[in-house]
Amino acid sequence: WRCGLALFPPCMTAAITNVAINSWTCIPKFIQDALVAALTGPMDAVESMKAAYRERRDLAVECLNKMPGVRCIVPKGAIYVFPNITGTGLTSQEFSDLMLTKAQVSLLPGECFGPNGKGFVRIAFSFSTEDLQRALKAMHEVLEETVMGAHAK
């Protein structure tokens, strides 16, 4: 069960309401009660999770920027990084396939998010720091072996 919030420019409100009216109305009472508790209760867990995500984000950005052919800026939100991988000489799809087969790391090619995603991949950091470290290490090793090895030939 989920409850969420959506913000739209005033010019879009009527159209969005027509589309979403049957999905967003009649939210069950127990979900409404949970929402009130989440918004008015203690925020310790929220602050702890924000700190954990910030730590994982910073780890991902730092490690990605040490990989050959990869550049990554610090995202301002979300639980993903979107590094530029054009310096590897691989397409987003090739990079994603390589990481899945050689490093056992699942990524999404940037083109999944539209044409401006070309040359990028999306990497989540919504799992444990230990798993993230393992994934980034495996990615780095694959790039050292594959990309750097290709440039050495």
PDB file of C-alpha atoms in Angstrom:
ATOM      1  CA  TRP A   1       0.000   0.000   0.000  1.00  0.00           C
ATOM      2  CA  ARG A   2       1.240   3.441  -0.853  1.00  0.00           C
ATOM      3  CA  CYS A   3       0.289   7.020  -0.378  1.00  0.00           C
ATOM      4  CA  GLY A   4       2.046   9.847  -2.124  1.00  0.00           C
ATOM      5  CA  LEU A   5       1.981  13.468  -3.084  1.00  0.00           C
ATOM      6  CA  ALA A   6       2.223  15.058  -6.494  1.00  0.00           C
ATOM      7  CA  LEU A   7       2.865  18.682  -7.365  1.00  0.00           C
ATOM      8  CA  PHE A   8       2.018  20.125 -10.767  1.00  0.00           C
ATOM      9  CA  PRO A   9       1.887  23.564 -12.339  1.00  0.00           C
ATOM     10  CA  PRO A  10      -1.624  25.023 -12.027  1.00  0.00           C
ATOM     11  CA  CYS A  11      -2.163  24.715 -15.785  1.00  0.00           C
ATOM     12  CA  MET A  12      -1.829  20.912 -15.532  1.00  0.00           C
ATOM     13  CA  THR A  13      -3.922  20.293 -12.409  1.00  0.00           C
ATOM     14  CA  ALA A  14      -7.266  19.738 -14.142  1.00  0.00           C
ATOM     15  CA  ALA A  15      -5.864  17.332 -16.730  1.00  0.00           C
ATOM     16  CA  ILE A  16      -3.900  15.336 -14.123  1.00  0.00           C
ATOM     17  CA  THR A  17      -6.946  15.203 -11.860  1.00  0.00           C
ATOM     18  CA  ASN A  18      -9.016  13.700 -14.684  1.00  0.00           C
ATOM     19  CA  VAL A  19      -6.405  11.002 -15.268  1.00  0.00           C
ATOM     20  CA  ALA A  20      -5.660  10.174 -11.640  1.00  0.00           C
ATOM     21  CA  ILE A  21      -9.013  10.643  -9.896  1.00  0.00           C
ATOM     22  CA  ASN A  22      -9.759   6.921  -9.619  1.00  0.00           C
ATOM     23  CA  SER A  23      -6.273   6.020  -8.429  1.00  0.00           C
ATOM     24  CA  TRP A  24      -5.844   8.704  -5.818  1.00  0.00           C
ATOM     25  CA  THR A  25      -9.244   8.883  -4.187  1.00  0.00           C
ATOM     26  CA  CYS A  26     -10.692   6.872  -1.335  1.00  0.00           C
ATOM     27  CA  ILE A  27      -7.351   6.158   0.315  1.00  0.00           C
ATOM     28  CA  PRO A  28      -8.095   3.574   3.059  1.00  0.00           C
ATOM     29  CA  LYS A  29      -8.239   4.921   6.617  1.00  0.00           C
ATOM     30  CA  PHE A  30      -5.293   2.823   7.823  1.00  0.00           C
ATOM     31  CA  ILE A  31      -3.085   4.368   5.130  1.00  0.00           C
ATOM     32  CA  GLN A  32      -4.277   7.853   6.073  1.00  0.00           C
ATOM     33  CA  ASP A  33      -3.456   7.095   9.732  1.00  0.00           C
ATOM     34  CA  ALA A  34      -0.005   5.811   8.743  1.00  0.00           C
ATOM     35  CA  LEU A  35       0.587   8.957   6.697  1.00  0.00           C
ATOM     36  CA  VAL A  36      -0.321  11.204   9.637  1.00  0.00           C
ATOM     37  CA  ALA A  37       2.003   9.203  11.918  1.00  0.00           C
ATOM     38  CA  ALA A  38       4.823   9.409   9.375  1.00  0.00           C
ATOM     39  CA  LEU A  39       4.467  13.172   8.985  1.00  0.00           C
ATOM     40  CA  THR A  40       3.963  14.076  12.649  1.00  0.00           C
ATOM     41  CA  GLY A  41       6.000  11.422  14.480  1.00  0.00           C
ATOM     42  CA  PRO A  42       9.677  11.326  15.385  1.00  0.00           C
ATOM     43  CA  MET A  43      12.072  11.927  12.489  1.00  0.00           C
ATOM     44  CA  ASP A  44      15.090  10.071  13.943  1.00  0.00           C
ATOM     45  CA  ALA A  45      14.762   7.200  11.457  1.00  0.00           C
ATOM     46  CA  VAL A  46      14.428   9.644   8.578  1.00  0.00           C
ATOM     47  CA  GLU A  47      17.570  11.534   9.580  1.00  0.00           C
ATOM     48  CA  SER A  48      19.475   8.275  10.022  1.00  0.00           C
ATOM     49  CA  MET A  49      18.427   7.046   6.565  1.00  0.00           C
ATOM     50  CA  LYS A  50      19.301  10.396   4.969  1.00  0.00           C
ATOM     51  CA  ALA A  51      22.778  10.177   6.483  1.00  0.00           C
ATOM     52  CA  ALA A  52      23.212   6.602   5.211  1.00  0.00           C
ATOM     53  CA  TYR A  53      22.124   7.589   1.689  1.00  0.00           C
ATOM     54  CA  ARG A  54      24.438  10.624   1.744  1.00  0.00           C
ATOM     55  CA  GLU A  55      27.349   8.375   2.745  1.00  0.00           C
ATOM     56  CA  ARG A  56      26.543   5.874  -0.031  1.00  0.00           C
ATOM     57  CA  ARG A  57      26.114   8.650  -2.580  1.00  0.00           C
ATOM     58  CA  ASP A  58      29.481  10.147  -1.691  1.00  0.00           C
ATOM     59  CA  LEU A  59      31.124   6.714  -1.830  1.00  0.00           C
ATOM     60  CA  ALA A  60      29.622   6.012  -5.267  1.00  0.00           C
ATOM     61  CA  VAL A  61      30.676   9.372  -6.703  1.00  0.00           C
ATOM     62  CA  GLU A  62      34.198   9.100  -5.299  1.00  0.00           C
ATOM     63  CA  CYS A  63      34.735   5.549  -6.591  1.00  0.00           C
ATOM     64  CA  LEU A  64      33.168   6.223  -9.992  1.00  0.00           C
ATOM     65  CA  ASN A  65      35.417   9.250 -10.530  1.00  0.00           C
ATOM     66  CA  LYS A  66      38.443   7.006  -9.956  1.00  0.00           C
ATOM     67  CA  MET A  67      37.357   4.612 -12.720  1.00  0.00           C
ATOM     68  CA  PRO A  68      38.960   5.001 -16.151  1.00  0.00           C
ATOM     69  CA  GLY A  69      36.706   6.849 -18.575  1.00  0.00           C
ATOM     70  CA  VAL A  70      33.976   7.601 -16.014  1.00  0.00           C
ATOM     71  CA  ARG A  71      32.907  11.015 -14.717  1.00  0.00           C
ATOM     72  CA  CYS A  72      30.217  11.487 -12.086  1.00  0.00           C
ATOM     73  CA  ILE A  73      28.795  14.607 -10.497  1.00  0.00           C
ATOM     74  CA  VAL A  74      27.175  14.609  -7.063  1.00  0.00           C
ATOM     75  CA  PRO A  75      23.397  14.302  -7.485  1.00  0.00           C
ATOM     76  CA  LYS A  76      21.285  16.741  -5.498  1.00  0.00           C
ATOM     77  CA  GLY A  77      18.559  14.184  -4.784  1.00  0.00           C
ATOM     78  CA  ALA A  78      17.354  10.639  -5.444  1.00  0.00           C
ATOM     79  CA  ILE A  79      18.974   7.303  -4.673  1.00  0.00           C
ATOM     80  CA  TYR A  80      20.849   7.043  -7.952  1.00  0.00           C
ATOM     81  CA  VAL A  81      23.967   8.387  -9.600  1.00  0.00           C
ATOM     82  CA  PHE A  82      24.058   9.011 -13.352  1.00  0.00           C
ATOM     83  CA  PRO A  83      27.715   8.851 -14.403  1.00  0.00           C
ATOM     84  CA  ASN A  84      28.992   9.788 -17.837  1.00  0.00           C
ATOM     85  CA  ILE A  85      30.757   6.750 -19.314  1.00  0.00           C
ATOM     86  CA  THR A  86      31.677   8.149 -22.742  1.00  0.00           C
ATOM     87  CA  GLY A  87      35.375   8.138 -21.849  1.00  0.00           C
ATOM     88  CA  THR A  88      35.302   4.330 -21.782  1.00  0.00           C
ATOM     89  CA  GLY A  89      34.588   4.165 -25.508  1.00  0.00           C
ATOM     90  CA  LEU A  90      31.513   2.045 -24.797  1.00  0.00           C
ATOM     91  CA  THR A  91      27.866   2.842 -25.404  1.00  0.00           C
ATOM     92  CA  SER A  92      25.545   2.883 -22.415  1.00  0.00           C
ATOM     93  CA  GLN A  93      24.149  -0.495 -23.445  1.00  0.00           C
ATOM     94  CA  GLU A  94      27.605  -2.010 -23.962  1.00  0.00           C
ATOM     95  CA  PHE A  95      28.765  -0.665 -20.601  1.00  0.00           C
ATOM     96  CA  SER A  96      25.670  -2.031 -18.840  1.00  0.00           C
ATOM     97  CA  ASP A  97      26.022  -5.426 -20.536  1.00  0.00           C
ATOM     98  CA  LEU A  98      29.726  -5.587 -19.664  1.00  0.00           C
ATOM     99  CA  MET A  99      29.061  -4.804 -16.004  1.00  0.00           C
ATOM    100  CA  LEU A 100      26.295  -7.379 -15.803  1.00  0.00           C
ATOM    101  CA  THR A 101      28.299 -10.188 -17.400  1.00  0.00           C
ATOM    102  CA  LYS A 102      31.764  -9.454 -15.994  1.00  0.00           C
ATOM    103  CA  ALA A 103      31.132  -7.670 -12.675  1.00  0.00           C
ATOM    104  CA  GLN A 104      27.650  -9.076 -11.878  1.00  0.00           C
ATOM    105  CA  VAL A 105      26.427  -5.510 -11.399  1.00  0.00           C
ATOM    106  CA  SER A 106      23.078  -4.498 -12.855  1.00  0.00           C
ATOM    107  CA  LEU A 107      22.837  -0.969 -14.293  1.00  0.00           C
ATOM    108  CA  LEU A 108      20.367   0.808 -16.535  1.00  0.00           C
ATOM    109  CA  PRO A 109      21.579   2.350 -19.792  1.00  0.00           C
ATOM    110  CA  GLY A 110      20.946   6.080 -19.833  1.00  0.00           C
ATOM    111  CA  GLU A 111      18.859   5.844 -23.014  1.00  0.00           C
ATOM    112  CA  CYS A 112      16.139   4.196 -20.891  1.00  0.00           C
ATOM    113  CA  PHE A 113      15.474   7.741 -19.661  1.00  0.00           C
ATOM    114  CA  GLY A 114      15.377   9.375 -23.084  1.00  0.00           C
ATOM    115  CA  PRO A 115      17.808  10.462 -25.777  1.00  0.00           C
ATOM    116  CA  ASN A 116      19.722  12.794 -23.435  1.00  0.00           C
ATOM    117  CA  GLY A 117      20.746   9.739 -21.424  1.00  0.00           C
ATOM    118  CA  LYS A 118      23.076   8.577 -24.183  1.00  0.00           C
ATOM    119  CA  GLY A 119      26.552   8.054 -22.742  1.00  0.00           C
ATOM    120  CA  PHE A 120      25.285   7.667 -19.168  1.00  0.00           C
ATOM    121  CA  VAL A 121      24.186   4.798 -16.912  1.00  0.00           C
ATOM    122  CA  ARG A 122      22.016   4.831 -13.818  1.00  0.00           C
ATOM    123  CA  ILE A 123      23.359   3.178 -10.702  1.00  0.00           C
ATOM    124  CA  ALA A 124      21.284   2.819  -7.538  1.00  0.00           C
ATOM    125  CA  PHE A 125      22.810   3.186  -4.092  1.00  0.00           C
ATOM    126  CA  SER A 126      19.703   2.116  -2.187  1.00  0.00           C
ATOM    127  CA  PHE A 127      21.248  -1.059  -0.768  1.00  0.00           C
ATOM    128  CA  SER A 128      23.899  -1.742   1.873  1.00  0.00           C
ATOM    129  CA  THR A 129      27.204   0.108   1.874  1.00  0.00           C
ATOM    130  CA  GLU A 130      29.026  -3.241   1.825  1.00  0.00           C
ATOM    131  CA  ASP A 131      27.195  -4.372  -1.335  1.00  0.00           C
ATOM    132  CA  LEU A 132      27.807  -0.982  -2.945  1.00  0.00           C
ATOM    133  CA  GLN A 133      31.530  -1.208  -2.171  1.00  0.00           C
ATOM    134  CA  ARG A 134      31.690  -4.715  -3.680  1.00  0.00           C
ATOM    135  CA  ALA A 135      29.846  -3.588  -6.821  1.00  0.00           C
ATOM    136  CA  LEU A 136      32.032  -0.513  -7.323  1.00  0.00           C
ATOM    137  CA  LYS A 137      35.212  -2.533  -6.777  1.00  0.00           C
ATOM    138  CA  ALA A 138      34.084  -5.139  -9.312  1.00  0.00           C
ATOM    139  CA  MET A 139      33.200  -2.411 -11.820  1.00  0.00           C
ATOM    140  CA  HIS A 140      36.587  -0.764 -11.388  1.00  0.00           C
ATOM    141  CA  GLU A 141      38.404  -4.058 -11.893  1.00  0.00           C
ATOM    142  CA  VAL A 142      36.419  -4.811 -15.069  1.00  0.00           C
ATOM    143  CA  LEU A 143      37.139  -1.340 -16.464  1.00  0.00           C
ATOM    144  CA  GLU A 144      40.848  -1.600 -15.626  1.00  0.00           C
ATOM    145  CA  GLU A 145      40.993  -4.946 -17.397  1.00  0.00           C
ATOM    146  CA  THR A 146      38.749  -4.092 -20.349  1.00  0.00           C
ATOM    147  CA  VAL A 147      39.089  -0.391 -21.091  1.00  0.00           C
ATOM    148  CA  MET A 148      42.665   0.116 -19.983  1.00  0.00           C
ATOM    149  CA  GLY A 149      43.654  -3.200 -21.552  1.00  0.00           C
ATOM    150  CA  ALA A 150      42.185  -2.092 -24.881  1.00  0.00           C
ATOM    151  CA  HIS A 151      44.113   1.209 -24.744  1.00  0.00           C
ATOM    152  CA  ALA A 152      47.349  -0.632 -23.996  1.00  0.00           C
ATOM    153  CA  LYS A 153      47.096  -2.686 -27.197  1.00  0.00           C
TER     154      LYS A 153
END
